[in-house]
Every structure is written in C-alpha cells, then in structure tokens.
mmCIF file of C-alpha atoms and ligand atoms in Angstrom:
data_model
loop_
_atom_site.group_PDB
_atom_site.id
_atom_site.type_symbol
_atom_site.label_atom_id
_atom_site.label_comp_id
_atom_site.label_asym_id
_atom_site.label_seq_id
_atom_site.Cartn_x
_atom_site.Cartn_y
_atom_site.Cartn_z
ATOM 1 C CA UNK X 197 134.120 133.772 65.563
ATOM 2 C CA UNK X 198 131.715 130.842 64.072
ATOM 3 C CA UNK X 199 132.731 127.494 65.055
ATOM 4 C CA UNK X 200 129.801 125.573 63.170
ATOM 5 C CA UNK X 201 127.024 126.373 60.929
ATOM 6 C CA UNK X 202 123.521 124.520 60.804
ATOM 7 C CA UNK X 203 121.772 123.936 57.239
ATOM 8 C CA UNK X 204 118.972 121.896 56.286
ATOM 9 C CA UNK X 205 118.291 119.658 53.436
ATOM 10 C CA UNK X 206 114.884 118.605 53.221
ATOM 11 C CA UNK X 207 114.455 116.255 56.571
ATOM 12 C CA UNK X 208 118.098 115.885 56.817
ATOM 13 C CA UNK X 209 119.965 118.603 59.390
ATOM 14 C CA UNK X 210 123.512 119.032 58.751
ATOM 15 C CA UNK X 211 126.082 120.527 61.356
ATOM 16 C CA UNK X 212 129.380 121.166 60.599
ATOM 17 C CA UNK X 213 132.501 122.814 62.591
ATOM 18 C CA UNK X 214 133.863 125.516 60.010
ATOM 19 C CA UNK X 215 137.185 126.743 59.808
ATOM 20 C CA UNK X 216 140.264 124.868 59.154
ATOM 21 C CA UNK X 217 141.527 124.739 62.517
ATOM 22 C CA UNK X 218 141.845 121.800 64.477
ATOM 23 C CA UNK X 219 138.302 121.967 65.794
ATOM 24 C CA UNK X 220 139.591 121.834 69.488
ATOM 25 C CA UNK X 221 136.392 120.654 72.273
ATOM 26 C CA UNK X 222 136.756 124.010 74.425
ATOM 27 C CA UNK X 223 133.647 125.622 76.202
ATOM 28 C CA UNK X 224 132.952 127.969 72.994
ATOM 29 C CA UNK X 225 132.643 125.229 70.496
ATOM 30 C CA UNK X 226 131.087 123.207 72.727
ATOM 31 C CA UNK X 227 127.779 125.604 73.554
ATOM 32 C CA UNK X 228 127.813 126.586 69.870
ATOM 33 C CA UNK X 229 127.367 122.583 69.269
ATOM 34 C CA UNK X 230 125.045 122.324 71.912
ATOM 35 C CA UNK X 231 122.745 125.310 70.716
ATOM 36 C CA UNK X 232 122.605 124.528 66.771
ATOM 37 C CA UNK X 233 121.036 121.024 68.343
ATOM 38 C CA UNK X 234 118.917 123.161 70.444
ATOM 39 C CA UNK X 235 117.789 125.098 67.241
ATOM 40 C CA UNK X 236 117.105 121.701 65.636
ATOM 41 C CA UNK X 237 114.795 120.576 68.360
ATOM 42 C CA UNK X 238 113.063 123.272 68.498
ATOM 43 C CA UNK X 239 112.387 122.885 64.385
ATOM 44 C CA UNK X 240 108.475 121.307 64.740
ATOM 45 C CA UNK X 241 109.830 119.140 61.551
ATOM 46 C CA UNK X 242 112.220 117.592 63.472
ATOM 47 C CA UNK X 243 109.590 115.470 65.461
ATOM 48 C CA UNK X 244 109.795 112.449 63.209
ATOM 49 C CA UNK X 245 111.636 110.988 60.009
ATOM 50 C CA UNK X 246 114.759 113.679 60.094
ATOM 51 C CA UNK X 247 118.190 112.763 60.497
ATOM 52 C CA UNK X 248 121.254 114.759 62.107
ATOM 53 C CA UNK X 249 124.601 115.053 59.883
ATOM 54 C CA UNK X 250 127.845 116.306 61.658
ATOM 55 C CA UNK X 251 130.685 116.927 59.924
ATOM 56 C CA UNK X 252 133.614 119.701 59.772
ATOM 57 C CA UNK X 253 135.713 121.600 57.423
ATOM 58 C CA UNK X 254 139.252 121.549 57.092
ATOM 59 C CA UNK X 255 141.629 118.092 57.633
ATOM 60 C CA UNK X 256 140.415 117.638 61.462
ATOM 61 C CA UNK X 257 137.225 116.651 62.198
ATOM 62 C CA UNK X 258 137.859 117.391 66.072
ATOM 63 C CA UNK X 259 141.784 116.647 67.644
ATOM 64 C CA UNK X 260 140.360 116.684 70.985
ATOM 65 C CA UNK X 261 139.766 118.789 74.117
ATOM 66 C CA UNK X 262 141.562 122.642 73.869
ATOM 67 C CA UNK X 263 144.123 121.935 76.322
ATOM 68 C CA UNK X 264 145.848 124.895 75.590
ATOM 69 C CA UNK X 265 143.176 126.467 76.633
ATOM 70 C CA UNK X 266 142.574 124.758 79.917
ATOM 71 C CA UNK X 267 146.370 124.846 80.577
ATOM 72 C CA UNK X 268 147.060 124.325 84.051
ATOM 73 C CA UNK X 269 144.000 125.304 85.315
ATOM 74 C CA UNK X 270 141.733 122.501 87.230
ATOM 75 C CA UNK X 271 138.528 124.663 86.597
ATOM 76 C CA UNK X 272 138.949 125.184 82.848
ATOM 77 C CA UNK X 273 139.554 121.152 82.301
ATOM 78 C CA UNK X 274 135.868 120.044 84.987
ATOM 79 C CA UNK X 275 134.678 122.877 82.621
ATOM 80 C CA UNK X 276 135.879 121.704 79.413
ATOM 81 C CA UNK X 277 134.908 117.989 80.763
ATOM 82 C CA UNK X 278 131.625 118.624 82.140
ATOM 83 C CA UNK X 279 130.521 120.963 78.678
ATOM 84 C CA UNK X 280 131.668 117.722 76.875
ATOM 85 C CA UNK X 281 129.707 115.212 79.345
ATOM 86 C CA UNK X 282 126.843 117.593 78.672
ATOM 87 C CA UNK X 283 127.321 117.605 74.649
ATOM 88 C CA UNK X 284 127.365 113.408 74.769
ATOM 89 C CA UNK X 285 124.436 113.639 76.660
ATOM 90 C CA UNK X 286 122.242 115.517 74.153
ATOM 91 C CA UNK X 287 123.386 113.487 71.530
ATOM 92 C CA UNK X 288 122.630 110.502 73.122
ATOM 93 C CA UNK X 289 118.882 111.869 73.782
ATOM 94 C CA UNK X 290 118.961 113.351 70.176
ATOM 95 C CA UNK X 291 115.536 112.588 68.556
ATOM 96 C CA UNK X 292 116.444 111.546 65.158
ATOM 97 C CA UNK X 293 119.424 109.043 63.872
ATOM 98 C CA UNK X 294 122.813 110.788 64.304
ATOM 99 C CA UNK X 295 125.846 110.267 60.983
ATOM 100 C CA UNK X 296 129.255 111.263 62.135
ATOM 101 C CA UNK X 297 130.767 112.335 58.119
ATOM 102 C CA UNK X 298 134.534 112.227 59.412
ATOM 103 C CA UNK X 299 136.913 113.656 56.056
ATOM 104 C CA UNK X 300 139.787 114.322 58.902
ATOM 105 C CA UNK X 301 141.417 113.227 62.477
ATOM 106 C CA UNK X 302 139.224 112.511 65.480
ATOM 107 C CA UNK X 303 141.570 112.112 68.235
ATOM 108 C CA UNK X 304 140.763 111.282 71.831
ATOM 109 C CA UNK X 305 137.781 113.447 73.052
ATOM 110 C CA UNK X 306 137.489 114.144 69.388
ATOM 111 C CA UNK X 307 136.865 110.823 68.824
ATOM 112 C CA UNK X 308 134.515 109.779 71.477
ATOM 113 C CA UNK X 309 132.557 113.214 70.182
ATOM 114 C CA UNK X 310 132.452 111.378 67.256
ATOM 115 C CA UNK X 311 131.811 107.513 68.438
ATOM 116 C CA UNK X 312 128.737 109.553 70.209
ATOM 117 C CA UNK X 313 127.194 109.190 66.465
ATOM 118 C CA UNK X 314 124.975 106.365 65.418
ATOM 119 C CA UNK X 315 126.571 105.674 62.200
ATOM 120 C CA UNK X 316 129.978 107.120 61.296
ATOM 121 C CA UNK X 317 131.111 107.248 57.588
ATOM 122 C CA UNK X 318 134.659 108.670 56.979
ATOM 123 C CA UNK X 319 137.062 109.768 54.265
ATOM 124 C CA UNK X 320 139.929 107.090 53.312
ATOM 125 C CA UNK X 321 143.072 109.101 52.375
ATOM 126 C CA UNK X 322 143.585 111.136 55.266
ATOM 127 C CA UNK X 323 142.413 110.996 59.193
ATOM 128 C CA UNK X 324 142.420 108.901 61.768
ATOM 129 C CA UNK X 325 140.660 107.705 64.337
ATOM 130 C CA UNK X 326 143.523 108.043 67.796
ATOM 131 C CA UNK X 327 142.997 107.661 71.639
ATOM 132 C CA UNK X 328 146.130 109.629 71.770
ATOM 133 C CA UNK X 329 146.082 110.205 75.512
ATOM 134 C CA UNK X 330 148.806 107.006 76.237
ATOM 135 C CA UNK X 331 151.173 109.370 73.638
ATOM 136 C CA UNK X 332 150.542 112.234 75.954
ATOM 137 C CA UNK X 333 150.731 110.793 79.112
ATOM 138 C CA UNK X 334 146.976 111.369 80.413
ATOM 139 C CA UNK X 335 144.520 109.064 81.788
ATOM 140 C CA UNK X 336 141.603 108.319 79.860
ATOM 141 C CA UNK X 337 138.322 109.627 81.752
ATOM 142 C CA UNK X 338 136.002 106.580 82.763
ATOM 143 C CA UNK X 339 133.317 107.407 80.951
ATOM 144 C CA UNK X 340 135.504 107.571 77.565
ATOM 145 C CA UNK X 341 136.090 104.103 78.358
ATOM 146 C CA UNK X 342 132.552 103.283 78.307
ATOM 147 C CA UNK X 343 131.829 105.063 75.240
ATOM 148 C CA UNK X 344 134.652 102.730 73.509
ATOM 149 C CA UNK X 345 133.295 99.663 75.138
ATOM 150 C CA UNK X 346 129.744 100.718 73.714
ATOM 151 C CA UNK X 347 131.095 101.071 70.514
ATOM 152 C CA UNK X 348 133.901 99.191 69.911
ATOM 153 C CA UNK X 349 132.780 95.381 69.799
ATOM 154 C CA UNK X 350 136.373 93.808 69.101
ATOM 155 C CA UNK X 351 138.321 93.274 72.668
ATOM 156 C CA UNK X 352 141.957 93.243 70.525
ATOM 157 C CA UNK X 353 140.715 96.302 68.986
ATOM 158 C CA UNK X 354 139.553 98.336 72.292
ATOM 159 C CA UNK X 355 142.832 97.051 73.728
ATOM 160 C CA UNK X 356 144.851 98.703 70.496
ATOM 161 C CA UNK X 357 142.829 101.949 70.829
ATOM 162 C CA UNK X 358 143.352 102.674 74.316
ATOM 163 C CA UNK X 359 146.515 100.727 75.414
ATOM 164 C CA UNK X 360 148.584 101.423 72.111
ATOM 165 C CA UNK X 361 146.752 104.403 71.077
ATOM 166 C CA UNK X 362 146.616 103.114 67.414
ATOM 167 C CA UNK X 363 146.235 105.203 64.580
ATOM 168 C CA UNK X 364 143.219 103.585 62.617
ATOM 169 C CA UNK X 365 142.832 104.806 59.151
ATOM 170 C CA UNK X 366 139.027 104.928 57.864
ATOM 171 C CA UNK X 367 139.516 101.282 56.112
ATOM 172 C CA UNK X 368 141.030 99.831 59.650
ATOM 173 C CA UNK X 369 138.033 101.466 61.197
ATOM 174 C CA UNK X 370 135.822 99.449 58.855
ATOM 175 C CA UNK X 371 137.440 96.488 59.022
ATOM 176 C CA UNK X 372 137.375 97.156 63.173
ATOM 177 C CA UNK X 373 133.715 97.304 62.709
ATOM 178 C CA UNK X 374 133.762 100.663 64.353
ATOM 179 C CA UNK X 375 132.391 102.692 61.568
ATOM 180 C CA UNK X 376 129.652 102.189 58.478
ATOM 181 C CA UNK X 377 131.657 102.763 55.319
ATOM 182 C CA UNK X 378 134.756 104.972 54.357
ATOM 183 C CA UNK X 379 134.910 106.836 51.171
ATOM 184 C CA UNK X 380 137.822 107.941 48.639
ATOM 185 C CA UNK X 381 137.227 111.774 48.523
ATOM 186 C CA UNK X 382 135.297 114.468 51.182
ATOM 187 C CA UNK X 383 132.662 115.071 48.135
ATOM 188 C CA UNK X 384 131.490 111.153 48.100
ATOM 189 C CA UNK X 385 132.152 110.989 51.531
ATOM 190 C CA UNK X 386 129.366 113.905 52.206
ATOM 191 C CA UNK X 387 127.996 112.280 49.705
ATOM 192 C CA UNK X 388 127.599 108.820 51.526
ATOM 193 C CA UNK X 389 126.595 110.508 54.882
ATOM 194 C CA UNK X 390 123.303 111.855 52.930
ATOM 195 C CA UNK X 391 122.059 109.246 51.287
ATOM 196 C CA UNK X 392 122.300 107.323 54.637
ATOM 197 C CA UNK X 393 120.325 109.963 56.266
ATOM 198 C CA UNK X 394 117.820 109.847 52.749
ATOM 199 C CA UNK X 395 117.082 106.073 53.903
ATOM 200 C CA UNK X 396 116.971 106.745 57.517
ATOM 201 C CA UNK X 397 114.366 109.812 56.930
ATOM 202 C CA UNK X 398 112.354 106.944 54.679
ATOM 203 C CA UNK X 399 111.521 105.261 57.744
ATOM 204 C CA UNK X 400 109.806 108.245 59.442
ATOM 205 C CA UNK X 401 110.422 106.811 62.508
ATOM 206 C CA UNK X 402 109.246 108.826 66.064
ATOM 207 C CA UNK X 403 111.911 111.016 67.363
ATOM 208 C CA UNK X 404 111.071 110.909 70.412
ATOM 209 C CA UNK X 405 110.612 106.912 70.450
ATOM 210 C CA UNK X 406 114.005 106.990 69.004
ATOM 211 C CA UNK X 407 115.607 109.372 71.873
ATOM 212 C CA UNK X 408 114.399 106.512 74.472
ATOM 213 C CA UNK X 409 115.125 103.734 72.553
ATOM 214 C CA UNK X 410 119.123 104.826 72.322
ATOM 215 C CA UNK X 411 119.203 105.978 76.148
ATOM 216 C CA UNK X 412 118.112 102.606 76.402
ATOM 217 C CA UNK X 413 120.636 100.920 74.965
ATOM 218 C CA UNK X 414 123.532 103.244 75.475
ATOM 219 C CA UNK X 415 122.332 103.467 79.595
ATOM 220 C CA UNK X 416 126.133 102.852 80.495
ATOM 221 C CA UNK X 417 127.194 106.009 78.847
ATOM 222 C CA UNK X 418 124.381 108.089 80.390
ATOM 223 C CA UNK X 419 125.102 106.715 84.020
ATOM 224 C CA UNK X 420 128.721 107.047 83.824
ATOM 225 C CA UNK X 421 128.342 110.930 82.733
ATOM 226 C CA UNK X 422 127.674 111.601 85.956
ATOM 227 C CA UNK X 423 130.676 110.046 87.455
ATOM 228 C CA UNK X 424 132.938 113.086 88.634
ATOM 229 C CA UNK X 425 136.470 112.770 87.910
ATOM 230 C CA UNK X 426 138.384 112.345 91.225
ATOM 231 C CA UNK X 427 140.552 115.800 92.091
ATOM 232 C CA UNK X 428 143.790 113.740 91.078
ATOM 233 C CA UNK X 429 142.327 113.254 87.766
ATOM 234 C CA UNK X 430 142.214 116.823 87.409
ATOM 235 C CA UNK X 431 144.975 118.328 89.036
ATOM 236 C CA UNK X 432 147.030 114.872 86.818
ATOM 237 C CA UNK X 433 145.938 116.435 83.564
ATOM 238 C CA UNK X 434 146.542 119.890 84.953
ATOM 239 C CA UNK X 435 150.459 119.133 85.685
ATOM 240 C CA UNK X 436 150.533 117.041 82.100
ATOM 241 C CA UNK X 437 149.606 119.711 79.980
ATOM 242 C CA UNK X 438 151.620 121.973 82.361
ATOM 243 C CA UNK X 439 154.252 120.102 80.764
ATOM 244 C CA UNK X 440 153.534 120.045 77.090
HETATM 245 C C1 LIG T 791 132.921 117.243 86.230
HETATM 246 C C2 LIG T 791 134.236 116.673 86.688
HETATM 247 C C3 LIG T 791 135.259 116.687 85.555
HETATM 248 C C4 LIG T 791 136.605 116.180 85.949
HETATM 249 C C5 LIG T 791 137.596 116.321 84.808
HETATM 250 C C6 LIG T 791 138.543 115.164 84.733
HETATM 251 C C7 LIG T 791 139.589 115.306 83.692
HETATM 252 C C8 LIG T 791 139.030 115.781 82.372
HETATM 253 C C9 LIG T 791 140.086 115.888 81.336
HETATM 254 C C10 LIG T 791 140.525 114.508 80.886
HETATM 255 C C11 LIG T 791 141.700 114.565 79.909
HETATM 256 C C12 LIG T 791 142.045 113.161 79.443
HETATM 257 C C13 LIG T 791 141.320 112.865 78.157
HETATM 258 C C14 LIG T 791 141.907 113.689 77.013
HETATM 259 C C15 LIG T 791 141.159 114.126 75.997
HETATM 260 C C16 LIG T 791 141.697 115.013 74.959
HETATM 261 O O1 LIG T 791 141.074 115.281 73.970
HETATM 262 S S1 LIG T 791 143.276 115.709 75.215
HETATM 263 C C17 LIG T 791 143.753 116.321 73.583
HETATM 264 C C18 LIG T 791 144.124 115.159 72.691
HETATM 265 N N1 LIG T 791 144.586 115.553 71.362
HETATM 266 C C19 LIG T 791 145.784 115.170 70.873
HETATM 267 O O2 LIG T 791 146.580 114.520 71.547
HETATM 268 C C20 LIG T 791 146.111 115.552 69.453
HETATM 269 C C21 LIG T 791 146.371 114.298 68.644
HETATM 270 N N2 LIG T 791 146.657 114.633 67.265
HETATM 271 C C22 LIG T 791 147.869 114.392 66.676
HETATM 272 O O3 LIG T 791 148.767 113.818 67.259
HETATM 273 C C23 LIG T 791 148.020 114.834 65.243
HETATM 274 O O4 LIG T 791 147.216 115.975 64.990
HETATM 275 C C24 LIG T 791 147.637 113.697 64.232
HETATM 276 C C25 LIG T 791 146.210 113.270 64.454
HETATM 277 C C26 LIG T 791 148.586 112.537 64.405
HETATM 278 C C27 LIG T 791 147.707 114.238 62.826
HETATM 279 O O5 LIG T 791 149.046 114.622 62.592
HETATM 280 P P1 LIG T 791 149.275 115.869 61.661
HETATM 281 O O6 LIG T 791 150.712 115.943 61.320
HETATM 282 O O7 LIG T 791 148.684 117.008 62.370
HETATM 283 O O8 LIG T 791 148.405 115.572 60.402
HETATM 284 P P2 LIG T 791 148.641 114.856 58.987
HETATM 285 O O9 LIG T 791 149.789 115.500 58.286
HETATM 286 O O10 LIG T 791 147.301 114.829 58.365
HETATM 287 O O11 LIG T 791 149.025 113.300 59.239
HETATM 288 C C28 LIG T 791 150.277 112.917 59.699
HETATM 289 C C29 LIG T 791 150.825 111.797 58.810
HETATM 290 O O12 LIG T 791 149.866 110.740 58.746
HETATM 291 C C30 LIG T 791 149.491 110.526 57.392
HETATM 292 N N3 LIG T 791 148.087 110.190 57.331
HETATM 293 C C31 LIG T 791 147.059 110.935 57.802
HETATM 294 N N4 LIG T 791 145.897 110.294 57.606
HETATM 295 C C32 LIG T 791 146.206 109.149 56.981
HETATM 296 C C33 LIG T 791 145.413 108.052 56.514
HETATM 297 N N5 LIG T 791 144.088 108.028 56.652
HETATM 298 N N6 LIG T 791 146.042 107.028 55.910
HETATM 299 C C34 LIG T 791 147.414 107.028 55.797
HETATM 300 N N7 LIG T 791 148.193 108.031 56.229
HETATM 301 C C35 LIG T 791 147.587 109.067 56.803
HETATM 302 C C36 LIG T 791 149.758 111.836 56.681
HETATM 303 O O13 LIG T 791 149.949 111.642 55.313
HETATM 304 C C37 LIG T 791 151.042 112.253 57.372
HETATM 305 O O14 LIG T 791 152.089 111.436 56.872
HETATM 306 P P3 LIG T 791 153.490 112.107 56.517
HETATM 307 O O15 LIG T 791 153.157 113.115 55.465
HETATM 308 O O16 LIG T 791 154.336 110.966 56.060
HETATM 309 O O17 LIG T 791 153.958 112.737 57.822
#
C-alpha cells in the first residue's frame, strides 16, 4: 500500500502522505518517510539551493502514533517511538530548508512530526494543531517536550498545548507564533508552501552547511532523542491504549 509519494519541482522536493486516512506514525509509514528522504539525498541536485515540502492528502495531515497498531504491546510502541526518534532525527540533519504544508489535523506525535519542519504553513478552515495525549490519558515523551519548547516561544501557549491540550486552529497557530502563515483553501495553501521554498531555493545556500547549522541550534532535540523512555513509560501507554 503507498503511504507517500516523492515529486520534484525544479529545486523544490515535495513529499506527501497519500490516502485519506488518518496518516497514523506506525513503523510502515515511518520507513517509507524515512526512505523518500533517503532518495532525496541521494539526488546530486540536492547538495545546495533545494528545499523539502511535506504535506498529505486527505483532512489529516498526521493524528499521531498508530496505537491501534501497537495495542498493548511494549515492543510495537519502543518500535513505533524509536522509528519516530529516528524520522526527527533525519529531519533535523536534512540538508535543505524543511516547509511543513499542513491542509488537516496534526495531533500529538503528528504534530511534533510536523513542528520537526522549519517553516510550517497551514490551511485555515479545517485542522488543528492538538497535544491530545492529556485527553487520552498518556504522558507526553520527554523529548516531545523539547521539541515544543524549541518551537513554541510563548510559555502561556506551551502551557495550553500540553497541559490543556488546546485545539489551535491555523490562525491561533499564527497568532501563537508557532507557524509562518495559514491559508483559506489546500490549493493556496500548496500554493504558499512553494513559493516559500521558490525564495528559499534563491538563496542557494550549502546543504550541508545548513544540516549543521540546524543540529546546532536544535542540539536539545538531538540529545534528548537518545533518552530511552523508562519501562513504566511503556508498559503506562501499553495499559492506556489497552483501555481505549
Ligand atoms: C526507545 C525507547 C522508547 C520508549 C517508548 C516510550 C513511549 C512511547 C509512546 C509514547 C506515547 C505518548 C505520546 C503519544 C503520541 C501519539 O501520537 S498517541 C495518538 C494521538 N492521537 C490522537 O489522540 C488523535 C487525536 N485526534 C482527534 O481527537 C480527532 O481526530 C480531531 C483532531 C479532534 C479531529 O476530529 P474529527 O472529528 O476527526 O475531525 P473534524 O470533523 O475535522 O473536526 C471536528 C470538529 O472540529 C471542527 N474543526 C476542525 N478544524 C477546524 C478549524 N480549523 N477551525 C474551526 N473548526 C474546526 C470541525 O468542523 C468539526 O466540528 P463539528 O462539525 O461541529 O463537529
């Protein structure tokens, strides 16, 4: 089954997850992420001045980790975790400036796949942006935390995302200062994700320079992936989804 497709538009890469399904983070969709940005590193063009778009199809852009899939199962979630840890990681080394083109939800792991962006531009009318894990009862992994205090400036507003798991709409996202711009329809808002990436190619800047320059400054992130999860963690989210 595809879970994303890879095309490219002059310097400009764009991903997106296909189907209208919720676009759940299991291992499958994960390592099909994973290898389209493989495929693009390995594109000689990609060296310098290109730009990575993701986006999806449908009216999620990702509603978090497949728990359904994990179920119970401590493996499946350290698997579905780790794959995840692993994704963040390459998009954090990704040589070229990342757009996150949102035109549905991105809730919880969903949305720290997405805060993993450099720029985010999303679609006004319908999605949000949802730490949903206080609604479900599980504990948000450290190193999510450190992706929202990376990219969420406003202390009110990290406090609504993770403590009241607020629903932010694209315009409350802007007004948040968490993403770029938000858009009326999926057409301008695709639209709006490109010609950002047209201005970022303009600057031709080294991918490579620009891989180390974002480790750099998002060092936390990269230092807390390695953090494991303590067995409680696991075996936690193993008995709440045991119960959903
Ligand atoms: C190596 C060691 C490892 C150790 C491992 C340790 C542990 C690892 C695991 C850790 C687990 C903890 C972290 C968890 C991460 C996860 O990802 S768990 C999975 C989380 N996912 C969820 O909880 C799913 C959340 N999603 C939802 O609740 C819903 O899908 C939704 C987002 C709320 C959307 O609802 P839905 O009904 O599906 O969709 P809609 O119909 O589109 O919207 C509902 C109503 O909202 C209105 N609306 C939508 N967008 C907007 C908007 N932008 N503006 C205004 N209104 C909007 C929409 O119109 C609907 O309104 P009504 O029609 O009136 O209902």
């Amino acid at each position: 089954m595809e879970t994303c497709k890879l095309e490219k538009r002059g310097k400009i890469f764009i991903l997106t997850l296909t189907g209208e399904d919720e676009h759940r983070l299991n291992p499958i969709r994960i390592d099909a992420i994973r290898s389209a940005l493989n495929q693009i590193r390995s594109d000689s063009s990609s060296l310098s001045g290109s730009v990575l778009i993701t986006t999806a199809q449908g009216k999620f852009f990702s509603n978090g980790y497949d728990l359904a899939w994990a179920g119970s199962s401590p493996d499946k979630i350290r698997l579905m975790s780790s794959k995840l840890g692993d994704l963040v990681a390459d998009l954090l080394s990704f040589p070229m400036p990342t757009i996150a083109a949102i035109t549905g939800h991105a809730c919880a792991a969903g949305m720290i796949f997405a805060l993993c962006h450099d720029y985010i531009v999303m679609k006004k009318d319908r999605g949000f942006l949802y730490m949903s894990e206080m609604d479900i009862g599980l504990k948000i992994p450290a190193w999510f935390i450190t992706v929202i205090s990376c990219k969420i400036g406003d202390a009110r507003v990290r406090r609504d995302v993770v403590l009241r798991a607020r629903k932010l709409t694209a315009k409350q996202a802007v007004e948040s200062e968490i993403i770029d711009a938000a858009f009326e329809t999926v057409e301008e808002t695709a639209k709006g994700a490109v010609e950002l990436g047209e201005e970022l190619v303009k600057k031709g800047w080294n991918g490579q320079v620009y891989s180390e320059n974002r480790k750099e400054l998002y060092k936390k992130i990269l230092d807390k992936l390695g953090d494991d999860e303590t067995t409680d963690d696991v075996n936690n989210v193993a008995i709440a989804t045991s119960k959903m």
